[in-house]
Amino acid sequence: MGSSGSFLKSGGFTSKEWEKVGEIAGIKILRKIGLNAKTKGGLPLYSNTPGTAYILLNTDGHFSQYRQYGEDRKAKFDIDYGRHGGEKPFFHIHRYDGTARPNPTPITNTKGDIINKDLYEKYKKFLKGIKL
C-alpha cells in the first residue's frame, strides 16, 4: 500500500499514512492515519503492490471509493459513489489517462437506475451501506 512506513533507499523512513481496517470480498479497506487523516481526497495514486486494489469508506462506514492499480503500480481506474456538481450521489467510474483523473462515466444515475449493467454487476459487492 502507498506510504506504509517504508525504508527509503536514500536513507530514512516514509511516514505511515494508511492502515488496513478490514476487507470486502478480499479487497483491503484502507483508512488515513496520522497527519494524513485530516486531509481530503481519495486513495493513494500509487501502490507498492502491482495489480492490487483498495477500498475507501466514508467516516460513516459507507462505500466511497474502489481504486484499481496496474502492474506499473499506478492508479488505472476508480469506482466512486459521490456527487459531481449535482445534489444526489451516483455510482460512477473514472478511467485514468496517465495521472489525470477524467470526468466520470455513470454506472447508475442519481435516481439509482443502472446504466452500465456489466460494471454494476462486477462492482456492486463493494457498495457497503449504499442503497440505490
CSV table of C-alpha atoms in Angstrom, one decimal:
chain,number,residue,atom,x,y,z
A,1,MET,CA,0.0,0.0,0.0
A,2,GLY,CA,1.2,3.5,-0.6
A,3,SER,CA,3.4,5.2,2.1
A,4,SER,CA,3.1,2.5,4.7
A,5,GLY,CA,6.2,3.4,6.6
A,6,SER,CA,8.7,2.1,4.1
A,7,PHE,CA,12.5,2.5,4.2
A,8,LEU,CA,13.9,4.8,1.5
A,9,LYS,CA,17.0,3.8,-0.5
A,10,SER,CA,18.3,7.3,0.2
A,11,GLY,CA,18.0,6.6,4.0
A,12,GLY,CA,15.3,7.3,6.5
A,13,PHE,CA,11.6,6.2,6.5
A,14,THR,CA,8.5,7.5,4.9
A,15,SER,CA,5.6,8.3,7.3
A,16,LYS,CA,2.8,5.7,7.6
A,17,GLU,CA,-0.2,7.4,6.1
A,18,TRP,CA,-2.7,4.4,5.7
A,19,GLU,CA,-3.7,1.4,7.6
A,20,LYS,CA,-5.8,-1.6,6.8
A,21,VAL,CA,-9.1,-1.7,8.7
A,22,GLY,CA,-10.8,-4.7,7.1
A,23,GLU,CA,-11.7,-6.3,3.8
A,24,ILE,CA,-14.7,-6.6,1.4
A,25,ALA,CA,-14.6,-9.5,-1.0
A,26,GLY,CA,-10.8,-9.9,-0.5
A,27,ILE,CA,-10.0,-6.3,-1.2
A,28,LYS,CA,-8.3,-4.3,1.6
A,29,ILE,CA,-10.2,-1.4,3.2
A,30,LEU,CA,-7.8,1.4,4.0
A,31,ARG,CA,-8.1,4.4,6.4
A,32,LYS,CA,-6.0,7.5,6.5
A,33,ILE,CA,-4.0,7.9,9.7
A,34,GLY,CA,-1.7,10.4,11.3
A,35,LEU,CA,-1.4,13.8,9.7
A,36,ASN,CA,-2.9,12.3,6.5
A,37,ALA,CA,-6.2,11.6,8.4
A,38,LYS,CA,-7.2,15.3,8.3
A,39,THR,CA,-6.7,15.6,4.5
A,40,LYS,CA,-9.4,15.3,1.9
A,41,GLY,CA,-9.1,13.2,-1.2
A,42,GLY,CA,-9.2,9.6,-2.2
A,43,LEU,CA,-6.9,6.6,-2.1
A,44,PRO,CA,-3.1,6.9,-2.9
A,45,LEU,CA,-2.3,7.4,-6.6
A,46,TYR,CA,0.4,4.7,-6.4
A,47,SER,CA,0.6,1.3,-4.7
A,48,ASN,CA,3.7,-0.6,-3.6
A,49,THR,CA,2.0,-3.8,-4.8
A,50,PRO,CA,1.5,-4.2,-8.6
A,51,GLY,CA,-2.0,-5.0,-9.8
A,52,THR,CA,-3.7,-4.6,-6.4
A,53,ALA,CA,-6.9,-2.7,-5.4
A,54,TYR,CA,-8.1,-0.8,-2.3
A,55,ILE,CA,-11.4,0.4,-0.9
A,56,LEU,CA,-12.0,3.6,1.0
A,57,LEU,CA,-15.1,4.0,3.2
A,58,ASN,CA,-16.7,7.3,4.4
A,59,THR,CA,-16.4,8.2,8.0
A,60,ASP,CA,-19.9,6.7,8.5
A,61,GLY,CA,-18.7,3.3,7.2
A,62,HIS,CA,-20.4,3.5,3.8
A,63,PHE,CA,-18.6,2.9,0.5
A,64,SER,CA,-16.8,5.9,-1.1
A,65,GLN,CA,-14.1,4.6,-3.5
A,66,TYR,CA,-12.6,1.5,-5.1
A,67,ARG,CA,-9.2,2.1,-6.8
A,68,GLN,CA,-7.6,-0.5,-9.1
A,69,TYR,CA,-3.8,-0.3,-9.8
A,70,GLY,CA,-1.9,-1.6,-12.8
A,71,GLU,CA,1.2,-3.7,-12.9
A,72,ASP,CA,3.1,-0.3,-13.0
A,73,ARG,CA,1.7,0.4,-9.6
A,74,LYS,CA,-0.2,3.5,-10.9
A,75,ALA,CA,-4.0,4.0,-10.5
A,76,LYS,CA,-5.9,2.6,-13.5
A,77,PHE,CA,-9.4,3.5,-12.5
A,78,ASP,CA,-11.7,4.5,-9.7
A,79,ILE,CA,-15.2,3.3,-8.9
A,80,ASP,CA,-16.8,6.0,-6.8
A,81,TYR,CA,-20.1,6.8,-5.2
A,82,GLY,CA,-20.4,10.5,-4.9
A,83,ARG,CA,-21.6,13.8,-6.3
A,84,HIS,CA,-20.2,15.6,-9.3
A,85,GLY,CA,-21.9,19.0,-9.3
A,86,GLY,CA,-25.3,17.6,-8.6
A,87,GLU,CA,-27.4,17.2,-5.4
A,88,LYS,CA,-27.5,13.4,-5.4
A,89,PRO,CA,-24.6,11.0,-5.5
A,90,PHE,CA,-24.3,8.3,-8.2
A,91,PHE,CA,-22.2,5.2,-8.8
A,92,HIS,CA,-19.5,6.0,-11.5
A,93,ILE,CA,-16.1,5.2,-12.9
A,94,HIS,CA,-13.0,7.4,-13.6
A,95,ARG,CA,-10.5,5.8,-16.0
A,96,TYR,CA,-7.1,7.4,-15.6
A,97,ASP,CA,-5.2,8.8,-18.5
A,98,GLY,CA,-1.7,8.9,-17.2
A,99,THR,CA,-2.1,10.6,-13.8
A,100,ALA,CA,-5.1,12.7,-15.0
A,101,ARG,CA,-8.5,11.7,-13.5
A,102,PRO,CA,-11.1,12.5,-16.2
A,103,ASN,CA,-14.7,13.2,-15.7
A,104,PRO,CA,-16.9,10.3,-14.5
A,105,THR,CA,-18.8,7.8,-16.6
A,106,PRO,CA,-22.0,6.9,-14.9
A,107,ILE,CA,-22.7,3.3,-13.8
A,108,THR,CA,-26.0,4.4,-12.3
A,109,ASN,CA,-27.9,7.7,-12.5
A,110,THR,CA,-28.9,9.9,-9.5
A,111,LYS,CA,-32.2,8.0,-9.3
A,112,GLY,CA,-30.4,4.7,-8.8
A,113,ASP,CA,-31.2,3.4,-12.2
A,114,ILE,CA,-28.5,1.1,-13.6
A,115,ILE,CA,-26.9,2.5,-16.8
A,116,ASN,CA,-24.0,0.1,-17.2
A,117,LYS,CA,-25.2,-3.3,-16.1
A,118,ASP,CA,-21.8,-5.1,-16.6
A,119,LEU,CA,-19.9,-2.7,-14.4
A,120,TYR,CA,-22.6,-2.6,-11.8
A,121,GLU,CA,-22.8,-6.4,-11.5
A,122,LYS,CA,-19.0,-6.6,-11.3
A,123,TYR,CA,-18.5,-3.9,-8.5
A,124,LYS,CA,-21.8,-3.9,-6.6
A,125,LYS,CA,-20.3,-6.2,-4.0
A,126,PHE,CA,-18.2,-3.3,-2.7
A,127,LEU,CA,-21.2,-0.9,-2.2
A,128,LYS,CA,-21.3,-1.3,1.6
A,129,GLY,CA,-24.1,0.7,3.1
A,130,ILE,CA,-25.3,2.1,-0.3
A,131,LYS,CA,-28.9,1.7,-1.3
A,132,LEU,CA,-29.7,2.5,-4.9
